[in-house]
PDB file of C-alpha atoms in Angstrom:
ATOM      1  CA  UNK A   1     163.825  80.640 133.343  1.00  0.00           C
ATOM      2  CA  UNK A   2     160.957  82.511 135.200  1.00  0.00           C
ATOM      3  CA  UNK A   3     158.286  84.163 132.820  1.00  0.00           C
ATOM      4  CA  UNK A   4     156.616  86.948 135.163  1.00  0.00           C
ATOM      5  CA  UNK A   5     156.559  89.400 132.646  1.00  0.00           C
ATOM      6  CA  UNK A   6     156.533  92.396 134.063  1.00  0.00           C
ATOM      7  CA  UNK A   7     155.659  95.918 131.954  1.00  0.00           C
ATOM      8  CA  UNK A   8     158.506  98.183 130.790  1.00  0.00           C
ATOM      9  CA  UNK A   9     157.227 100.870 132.884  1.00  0.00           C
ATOM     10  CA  UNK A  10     158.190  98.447 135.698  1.00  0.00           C
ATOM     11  CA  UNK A  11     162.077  98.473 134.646  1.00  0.00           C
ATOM     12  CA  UNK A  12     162.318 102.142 136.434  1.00  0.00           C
ATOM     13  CA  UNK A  13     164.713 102.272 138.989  1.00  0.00           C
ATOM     14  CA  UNK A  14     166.230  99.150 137.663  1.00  0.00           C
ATOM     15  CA  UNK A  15     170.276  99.626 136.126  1.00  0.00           C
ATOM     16  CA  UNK A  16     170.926  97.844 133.326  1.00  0.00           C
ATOM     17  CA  UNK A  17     174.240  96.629 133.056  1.00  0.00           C
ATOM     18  CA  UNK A  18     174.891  94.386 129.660  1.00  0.00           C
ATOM     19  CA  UNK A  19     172.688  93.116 126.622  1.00  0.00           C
ATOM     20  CA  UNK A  20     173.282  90.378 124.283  1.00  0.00           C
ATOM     21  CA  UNK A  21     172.003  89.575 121.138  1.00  0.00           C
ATOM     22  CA  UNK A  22     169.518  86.638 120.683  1.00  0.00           C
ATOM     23  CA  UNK A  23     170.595  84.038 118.118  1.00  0.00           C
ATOM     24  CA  UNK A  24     168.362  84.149 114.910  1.00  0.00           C
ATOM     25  CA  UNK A  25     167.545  87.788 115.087  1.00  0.00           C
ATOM     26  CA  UNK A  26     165.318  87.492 118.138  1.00  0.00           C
ATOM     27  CA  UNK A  27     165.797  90.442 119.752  1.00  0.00           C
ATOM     28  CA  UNK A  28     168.268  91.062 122.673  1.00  0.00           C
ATOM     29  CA  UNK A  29     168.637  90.036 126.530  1.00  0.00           C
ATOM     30  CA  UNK A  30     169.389  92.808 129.020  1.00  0.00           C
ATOM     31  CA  UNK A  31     170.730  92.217 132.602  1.00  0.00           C
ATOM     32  CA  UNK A  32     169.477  94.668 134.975  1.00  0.00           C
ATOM     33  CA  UNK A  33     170.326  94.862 138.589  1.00  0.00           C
ATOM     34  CA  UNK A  34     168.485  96.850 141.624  1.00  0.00           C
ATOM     35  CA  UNK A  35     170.394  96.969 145.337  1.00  0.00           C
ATOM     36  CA  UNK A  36     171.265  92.786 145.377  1.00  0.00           C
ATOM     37  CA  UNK A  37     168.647  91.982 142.367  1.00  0.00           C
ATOM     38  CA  UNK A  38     168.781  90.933 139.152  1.00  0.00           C
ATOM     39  CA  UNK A  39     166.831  89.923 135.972  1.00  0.00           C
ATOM     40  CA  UNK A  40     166.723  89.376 132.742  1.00  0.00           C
ATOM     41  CA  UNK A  41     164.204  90.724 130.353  1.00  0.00           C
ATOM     42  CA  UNK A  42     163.470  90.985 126.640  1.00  0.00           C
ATOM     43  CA  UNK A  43     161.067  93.546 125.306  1.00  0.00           C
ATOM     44  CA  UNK A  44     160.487  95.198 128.638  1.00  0.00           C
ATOM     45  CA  UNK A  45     159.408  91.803 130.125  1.00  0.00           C
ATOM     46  CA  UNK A  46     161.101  89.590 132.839  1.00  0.00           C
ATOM     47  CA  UNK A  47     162.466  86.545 131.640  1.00  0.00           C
ATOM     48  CA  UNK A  48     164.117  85.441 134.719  1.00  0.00           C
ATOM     49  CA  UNK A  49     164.360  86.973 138.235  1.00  0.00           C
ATOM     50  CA  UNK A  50     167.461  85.849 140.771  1.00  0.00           C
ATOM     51  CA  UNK A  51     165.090  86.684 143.727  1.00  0.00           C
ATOM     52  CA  UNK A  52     162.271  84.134 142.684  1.00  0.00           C
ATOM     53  CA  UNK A  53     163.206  80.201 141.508  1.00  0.00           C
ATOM     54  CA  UNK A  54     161.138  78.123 143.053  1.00  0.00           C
ATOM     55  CA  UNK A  55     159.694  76.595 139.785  1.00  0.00           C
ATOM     56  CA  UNK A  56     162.809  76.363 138.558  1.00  0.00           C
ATOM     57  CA  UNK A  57     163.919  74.211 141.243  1.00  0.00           C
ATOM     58  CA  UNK A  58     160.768  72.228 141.633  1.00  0.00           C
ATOM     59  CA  UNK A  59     161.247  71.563 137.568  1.00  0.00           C
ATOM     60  CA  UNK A  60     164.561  69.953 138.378  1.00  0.00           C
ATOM     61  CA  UNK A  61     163.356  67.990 141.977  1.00  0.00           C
ATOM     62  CA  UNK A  62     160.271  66.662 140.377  1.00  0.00           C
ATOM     63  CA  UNK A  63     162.221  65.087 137.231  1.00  0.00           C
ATOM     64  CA  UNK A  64     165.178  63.910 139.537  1.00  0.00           C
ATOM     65  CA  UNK A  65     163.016  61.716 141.559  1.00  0.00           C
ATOM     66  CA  UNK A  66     162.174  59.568 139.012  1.00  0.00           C
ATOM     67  CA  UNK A  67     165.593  58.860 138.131  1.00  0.00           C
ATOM     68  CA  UNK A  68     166.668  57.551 141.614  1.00  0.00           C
ATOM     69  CA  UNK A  69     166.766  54.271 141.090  1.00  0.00           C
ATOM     70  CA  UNK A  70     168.946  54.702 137.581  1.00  0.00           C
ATOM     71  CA  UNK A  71     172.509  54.498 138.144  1.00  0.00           C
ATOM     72  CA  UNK A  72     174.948  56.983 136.485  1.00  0.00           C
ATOM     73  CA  UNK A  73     171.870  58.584 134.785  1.00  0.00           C
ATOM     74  CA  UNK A  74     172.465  61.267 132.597  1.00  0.00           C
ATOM     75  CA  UNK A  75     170.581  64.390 132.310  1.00  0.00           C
ATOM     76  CA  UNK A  76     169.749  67.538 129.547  1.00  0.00           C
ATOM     77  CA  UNK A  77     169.111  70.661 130.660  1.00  0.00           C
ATOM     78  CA  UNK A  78     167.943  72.888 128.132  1.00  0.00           C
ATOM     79  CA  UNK A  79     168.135  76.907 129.073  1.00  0.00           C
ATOM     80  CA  UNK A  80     170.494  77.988 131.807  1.00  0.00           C
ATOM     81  CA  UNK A  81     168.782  80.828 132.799  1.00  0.00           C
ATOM     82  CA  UNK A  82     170.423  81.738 136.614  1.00  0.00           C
ATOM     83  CA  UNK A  83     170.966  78.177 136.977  1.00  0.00           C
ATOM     84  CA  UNK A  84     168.828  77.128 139.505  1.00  0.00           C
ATOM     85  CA  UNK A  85     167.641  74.066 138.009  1.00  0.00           C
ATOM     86  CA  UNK A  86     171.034  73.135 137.288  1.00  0.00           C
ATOM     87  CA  UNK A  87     171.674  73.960 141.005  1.00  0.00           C
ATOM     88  CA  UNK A  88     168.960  72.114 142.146  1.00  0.00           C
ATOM     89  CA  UNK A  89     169.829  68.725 140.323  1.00  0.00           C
ATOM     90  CA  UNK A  90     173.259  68.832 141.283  1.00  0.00           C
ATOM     91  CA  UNK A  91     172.274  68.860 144.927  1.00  0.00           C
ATOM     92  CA  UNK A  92     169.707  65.495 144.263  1.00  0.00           C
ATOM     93  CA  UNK A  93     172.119  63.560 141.929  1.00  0.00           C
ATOM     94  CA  UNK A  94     174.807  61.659 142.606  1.00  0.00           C
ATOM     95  CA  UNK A  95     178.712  61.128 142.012  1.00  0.00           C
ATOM     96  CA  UNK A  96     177.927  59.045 138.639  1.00  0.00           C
ATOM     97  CA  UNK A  97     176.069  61.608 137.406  1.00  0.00           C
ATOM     98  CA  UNK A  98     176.174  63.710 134.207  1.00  0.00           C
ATOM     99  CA  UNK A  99     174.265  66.762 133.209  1.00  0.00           C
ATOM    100  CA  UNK A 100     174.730  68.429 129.725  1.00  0.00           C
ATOM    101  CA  UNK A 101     173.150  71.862 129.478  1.00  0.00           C
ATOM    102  CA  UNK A 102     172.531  72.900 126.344  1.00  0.00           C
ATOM    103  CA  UNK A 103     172.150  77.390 126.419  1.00  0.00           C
ATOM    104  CA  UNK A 104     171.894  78.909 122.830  1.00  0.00           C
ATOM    105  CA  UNK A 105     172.720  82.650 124.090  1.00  0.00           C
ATOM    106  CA  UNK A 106     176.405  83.169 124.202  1.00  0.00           C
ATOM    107  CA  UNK A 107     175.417  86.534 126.775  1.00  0.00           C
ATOM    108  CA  UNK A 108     173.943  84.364 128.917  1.00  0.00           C
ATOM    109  CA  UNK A 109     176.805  82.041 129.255  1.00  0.00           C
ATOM    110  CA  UNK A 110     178.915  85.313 129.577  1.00  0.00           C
ATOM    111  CA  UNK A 111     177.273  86.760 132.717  1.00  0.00           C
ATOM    112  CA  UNK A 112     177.236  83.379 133.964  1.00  0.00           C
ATOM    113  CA  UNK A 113     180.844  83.688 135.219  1.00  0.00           C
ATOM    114  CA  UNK A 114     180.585  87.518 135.141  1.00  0.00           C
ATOM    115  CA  UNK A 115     177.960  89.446 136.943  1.00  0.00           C
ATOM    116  CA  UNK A 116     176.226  86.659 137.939  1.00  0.00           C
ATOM    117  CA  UNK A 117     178.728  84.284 139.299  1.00  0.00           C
ATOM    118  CA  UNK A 118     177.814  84.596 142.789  1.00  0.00           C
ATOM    119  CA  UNK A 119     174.087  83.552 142.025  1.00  0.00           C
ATOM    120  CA  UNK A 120     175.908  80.278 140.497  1.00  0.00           C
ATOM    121  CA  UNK A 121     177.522  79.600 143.116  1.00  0.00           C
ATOM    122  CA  UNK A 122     180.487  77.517 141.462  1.00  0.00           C
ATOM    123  CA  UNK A 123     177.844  74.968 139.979  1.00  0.00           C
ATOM    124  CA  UNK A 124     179.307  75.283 136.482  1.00  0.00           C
ATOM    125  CA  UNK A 125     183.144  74.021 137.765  1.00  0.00           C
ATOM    126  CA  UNK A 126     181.031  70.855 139.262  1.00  0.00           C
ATOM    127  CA  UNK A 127     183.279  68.068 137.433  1.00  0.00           C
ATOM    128  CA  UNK A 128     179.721  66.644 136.836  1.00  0.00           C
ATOM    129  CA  UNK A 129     178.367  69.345 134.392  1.00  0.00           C
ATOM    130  CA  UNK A 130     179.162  69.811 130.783  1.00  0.00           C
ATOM    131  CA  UNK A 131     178.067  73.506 129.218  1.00  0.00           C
ATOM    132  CA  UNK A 132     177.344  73.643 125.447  1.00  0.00           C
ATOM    133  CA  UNK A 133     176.703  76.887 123.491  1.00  0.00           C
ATOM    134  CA  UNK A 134     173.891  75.217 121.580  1.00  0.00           C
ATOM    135  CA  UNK A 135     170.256  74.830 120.355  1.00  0.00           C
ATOM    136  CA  UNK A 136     168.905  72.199 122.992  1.00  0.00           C
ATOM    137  CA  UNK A 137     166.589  71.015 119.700  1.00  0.00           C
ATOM    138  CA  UNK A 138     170.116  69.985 118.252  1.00  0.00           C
ATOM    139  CA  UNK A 139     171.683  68.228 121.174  1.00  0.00           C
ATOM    140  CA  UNK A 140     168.132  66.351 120.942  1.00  0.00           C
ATOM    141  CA  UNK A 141     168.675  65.012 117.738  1.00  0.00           C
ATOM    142  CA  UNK A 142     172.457  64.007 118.705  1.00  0.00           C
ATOM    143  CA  UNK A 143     171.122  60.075 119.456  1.00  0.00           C
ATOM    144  CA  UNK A 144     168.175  57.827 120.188  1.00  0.00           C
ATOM    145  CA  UNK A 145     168.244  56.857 123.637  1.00  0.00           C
ATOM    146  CA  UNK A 146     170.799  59.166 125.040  1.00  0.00           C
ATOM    147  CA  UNK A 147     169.353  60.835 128.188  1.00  0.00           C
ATOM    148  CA  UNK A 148     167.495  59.351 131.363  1.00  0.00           C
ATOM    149  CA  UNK A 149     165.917  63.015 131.493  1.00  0.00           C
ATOM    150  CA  UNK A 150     165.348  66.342 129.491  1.00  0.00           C
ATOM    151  CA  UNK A 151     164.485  69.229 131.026  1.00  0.00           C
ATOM    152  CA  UNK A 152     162.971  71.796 128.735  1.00  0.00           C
ATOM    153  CA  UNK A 153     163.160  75.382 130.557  1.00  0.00           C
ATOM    154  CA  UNK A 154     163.315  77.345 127.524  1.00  0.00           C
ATOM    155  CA  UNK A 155     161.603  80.440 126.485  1.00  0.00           C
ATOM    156  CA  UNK A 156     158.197  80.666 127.861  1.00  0.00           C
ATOM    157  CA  UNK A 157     157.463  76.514 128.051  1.00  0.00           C
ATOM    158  CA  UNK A 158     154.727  75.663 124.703  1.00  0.00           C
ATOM    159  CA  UNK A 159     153.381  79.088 124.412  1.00  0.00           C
ATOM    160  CA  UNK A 160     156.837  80.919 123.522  1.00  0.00           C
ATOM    161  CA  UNK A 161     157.656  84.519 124.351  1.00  0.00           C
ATOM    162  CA  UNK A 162     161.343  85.137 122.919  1.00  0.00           C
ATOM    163  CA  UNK A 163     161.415  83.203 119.589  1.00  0.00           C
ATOM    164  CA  UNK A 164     159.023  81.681 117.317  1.00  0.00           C
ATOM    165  CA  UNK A 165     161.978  78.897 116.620  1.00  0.00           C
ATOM    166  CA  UNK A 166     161.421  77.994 120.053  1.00  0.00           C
ATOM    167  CA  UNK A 167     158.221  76.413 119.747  1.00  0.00           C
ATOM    168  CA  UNK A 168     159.253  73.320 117.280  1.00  0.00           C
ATOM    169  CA  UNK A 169     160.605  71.713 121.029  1.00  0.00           C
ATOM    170  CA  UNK A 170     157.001  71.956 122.116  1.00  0.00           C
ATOM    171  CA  UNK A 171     154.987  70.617 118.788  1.00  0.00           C
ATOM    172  CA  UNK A 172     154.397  67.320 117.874  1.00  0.00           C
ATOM    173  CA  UNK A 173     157.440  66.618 116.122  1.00  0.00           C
ATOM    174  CA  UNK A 174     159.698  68.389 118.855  1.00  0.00           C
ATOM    175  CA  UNK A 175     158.187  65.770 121.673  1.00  0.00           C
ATOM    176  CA  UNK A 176     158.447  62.480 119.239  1.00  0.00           C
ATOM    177  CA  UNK A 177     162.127  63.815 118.628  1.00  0.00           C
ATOM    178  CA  UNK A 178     162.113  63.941 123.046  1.00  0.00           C
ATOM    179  CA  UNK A 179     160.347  60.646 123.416  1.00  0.00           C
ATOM    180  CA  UNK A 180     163.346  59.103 120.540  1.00  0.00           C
ATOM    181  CA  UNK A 181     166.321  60.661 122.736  1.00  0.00           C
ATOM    182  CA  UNK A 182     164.860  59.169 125.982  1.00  0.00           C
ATOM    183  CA  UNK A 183     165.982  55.973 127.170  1.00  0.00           C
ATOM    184  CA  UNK A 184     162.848  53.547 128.361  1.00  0.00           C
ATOM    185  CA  UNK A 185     161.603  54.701 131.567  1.00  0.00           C
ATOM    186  CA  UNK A 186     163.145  58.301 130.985  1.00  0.00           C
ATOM    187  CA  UNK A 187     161.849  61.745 131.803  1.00  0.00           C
ATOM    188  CA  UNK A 188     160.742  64.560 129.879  1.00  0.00           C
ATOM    189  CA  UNK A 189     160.405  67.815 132.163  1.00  0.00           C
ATOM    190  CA  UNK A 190     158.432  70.672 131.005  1.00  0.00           C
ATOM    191  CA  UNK A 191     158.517  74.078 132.728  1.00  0.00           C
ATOM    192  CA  UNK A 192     155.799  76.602 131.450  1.00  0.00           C
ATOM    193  CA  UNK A 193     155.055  80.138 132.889  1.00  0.00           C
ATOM    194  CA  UNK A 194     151.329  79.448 132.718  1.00  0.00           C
ATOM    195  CA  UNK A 195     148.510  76.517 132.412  1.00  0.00           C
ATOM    196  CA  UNK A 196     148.047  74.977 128.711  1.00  0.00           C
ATOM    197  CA  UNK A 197     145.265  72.527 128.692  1.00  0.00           C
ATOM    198  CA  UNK A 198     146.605  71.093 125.301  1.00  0.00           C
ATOM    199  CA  UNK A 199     150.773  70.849 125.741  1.00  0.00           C
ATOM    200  CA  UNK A 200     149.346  67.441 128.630  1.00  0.00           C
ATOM    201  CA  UNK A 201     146.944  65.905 125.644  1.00  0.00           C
ATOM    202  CA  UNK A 202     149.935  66.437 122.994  1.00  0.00           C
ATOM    203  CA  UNK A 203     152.133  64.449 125.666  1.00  0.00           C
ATOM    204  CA  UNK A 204     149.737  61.815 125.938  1.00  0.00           C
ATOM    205  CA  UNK A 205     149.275  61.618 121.870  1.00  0.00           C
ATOM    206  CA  UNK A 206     153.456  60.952 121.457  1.00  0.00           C
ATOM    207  CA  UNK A 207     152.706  57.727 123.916  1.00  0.00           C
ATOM    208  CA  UNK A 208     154.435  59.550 127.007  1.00  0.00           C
ATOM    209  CA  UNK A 209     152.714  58.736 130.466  1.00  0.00           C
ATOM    210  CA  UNK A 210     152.162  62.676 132.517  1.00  0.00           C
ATOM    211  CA  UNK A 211     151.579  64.124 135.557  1.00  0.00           C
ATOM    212  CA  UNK A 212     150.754  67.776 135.415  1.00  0.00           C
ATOM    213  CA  UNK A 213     151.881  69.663 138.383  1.00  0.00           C
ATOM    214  CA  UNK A 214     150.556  73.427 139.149  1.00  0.00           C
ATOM    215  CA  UNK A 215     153.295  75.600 141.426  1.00  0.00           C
ATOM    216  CA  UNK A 216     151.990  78.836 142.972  1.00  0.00           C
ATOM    217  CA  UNK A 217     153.513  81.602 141.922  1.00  0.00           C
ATOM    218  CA  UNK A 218     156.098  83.327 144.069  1.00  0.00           C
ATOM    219  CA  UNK A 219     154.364  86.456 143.328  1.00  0.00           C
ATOM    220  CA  UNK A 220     150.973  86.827 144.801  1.00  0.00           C
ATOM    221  CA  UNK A 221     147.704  86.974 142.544  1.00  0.00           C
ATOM    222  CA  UNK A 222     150.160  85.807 139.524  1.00  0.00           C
ATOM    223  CA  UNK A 223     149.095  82.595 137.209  1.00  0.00           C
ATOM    224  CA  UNK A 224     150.760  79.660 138.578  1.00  0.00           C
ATOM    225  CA  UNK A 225     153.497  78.037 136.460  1.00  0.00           C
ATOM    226  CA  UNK A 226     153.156  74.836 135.419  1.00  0.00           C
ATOM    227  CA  UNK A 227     155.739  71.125 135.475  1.00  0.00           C
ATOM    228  CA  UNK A 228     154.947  68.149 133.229  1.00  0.00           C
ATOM    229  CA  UNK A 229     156.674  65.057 133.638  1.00  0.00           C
ATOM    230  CA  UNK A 230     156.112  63.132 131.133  1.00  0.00           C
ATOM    231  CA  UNK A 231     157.531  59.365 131.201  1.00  0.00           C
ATOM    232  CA  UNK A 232     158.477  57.309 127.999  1.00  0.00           C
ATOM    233  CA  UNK A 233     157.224  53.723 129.237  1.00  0.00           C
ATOM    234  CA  UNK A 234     159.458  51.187 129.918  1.00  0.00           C
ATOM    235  CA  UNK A 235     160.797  48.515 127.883  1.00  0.00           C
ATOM    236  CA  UNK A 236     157.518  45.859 127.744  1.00  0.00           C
ATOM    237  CA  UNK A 237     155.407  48.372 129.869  1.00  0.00           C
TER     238      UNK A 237
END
């Protein structure tokens, strides 16, 4: 999900044309549209934009690299969003792979294959990709050494925007619970919408190995967002 936020006064011009309710009581989503545009925004602010992805794709290039010497790897993808990531991966990954994406909004699944099918593109009928109407923190705990990656693109990365529930993925328990579900050598992908000079020393702390990357924001003057990959160590390493 993108995290320009963008002021309510903004929204003018802009048709809205569905909301859904946040799980939990936080809030709702609205889809807007204006001429071949669309977002989604909570509280007046942009959550996710389908003219603007590139972190979004970047989050899912940077974690898939590492995984190209694993055969049949399998991947978590937590947060649909417009499904770029999910896009993206799917276009890296191979034949044997498997990608579980884990999106806790049932409106978000909706539009998916409503409004928004056209931004999909058909990725969600990829015999490769599993959907689950759940809290990624859940599908987490499901088993230790389940996943060759997680990709967190949830809320607003560590410094949350949508829910205060979301930050337990981001806190110290939430990452040793990530480093448990990784096998050795696995990837934990972090998406943020802006720097956090303590999320890479928190990494570091649960034993993973990281490598921060900053990605310019595809609008100008705007913070840049931010990638971790952070590596569980193999087996002996």
């Amino acid at each position: 999900m993108r995290r320009s936020l963008a002021p309510g006064a903004a929204l003018a011009g802009w048709t809205e044309l569905e909301t859904g309710p946040i799980p939990g009581g936080g809030g709702s989503l609205r889809l807007v549209r204006r001429d071949d545009e669309y977002l989604i925004v909570v509280a007046g602010m942009e959550l996710m934009g389908s003219h603007r992805s590139g972190s979004e794709r970047d989050l899912a290039s940077l974690a898939c690299a590492a995984l190209r010497d694993r055969a049949g790897p399998r991947m978590l993808i937590g947060g649909l969003g417009m499904g770029f990531t999910l896009r993206a991966a799917l276009s890296e990954l191979g034949s044997d792979a498997r990608i579980v994406v884990a999106e806790l909004v049932p409106a978000v699944l909706a539009w998916a294959r409503g409004p928004l099918a056209h931004v999909f593109g058909g990725c969600l009928d990829d015999p490769r990709v599993e959907i689950r109407e759940a809290d990624v923190n859940r599908v987490i705990q499901s088993g230790p050494q389940a996943w060759d990656a997680i990709l967190l693109d949830v809320d607003n990365g560590p410094r949350g925007l949508v829910s205060r529930a979301n930050d337990r993925l981001y806190d110290a328990w939430g990452l040793k619970r990530a480093f448990w579900a990784l096998r050795p050598g696995g990837v934990l992908a972090v998406w943020s919408g802006c720097p956090d000079r303590h999320f890479k020393a928190r990494l570091q702390r649960i034993g993973f190995a990281v490598v921060e990357h900053r990605i310019r924001s595809e609008r100008p003057g705007r913070t840049p967002h931010v990638v971790w990959i952070a590596t569980r160590p193999a087996e002996g390493g």
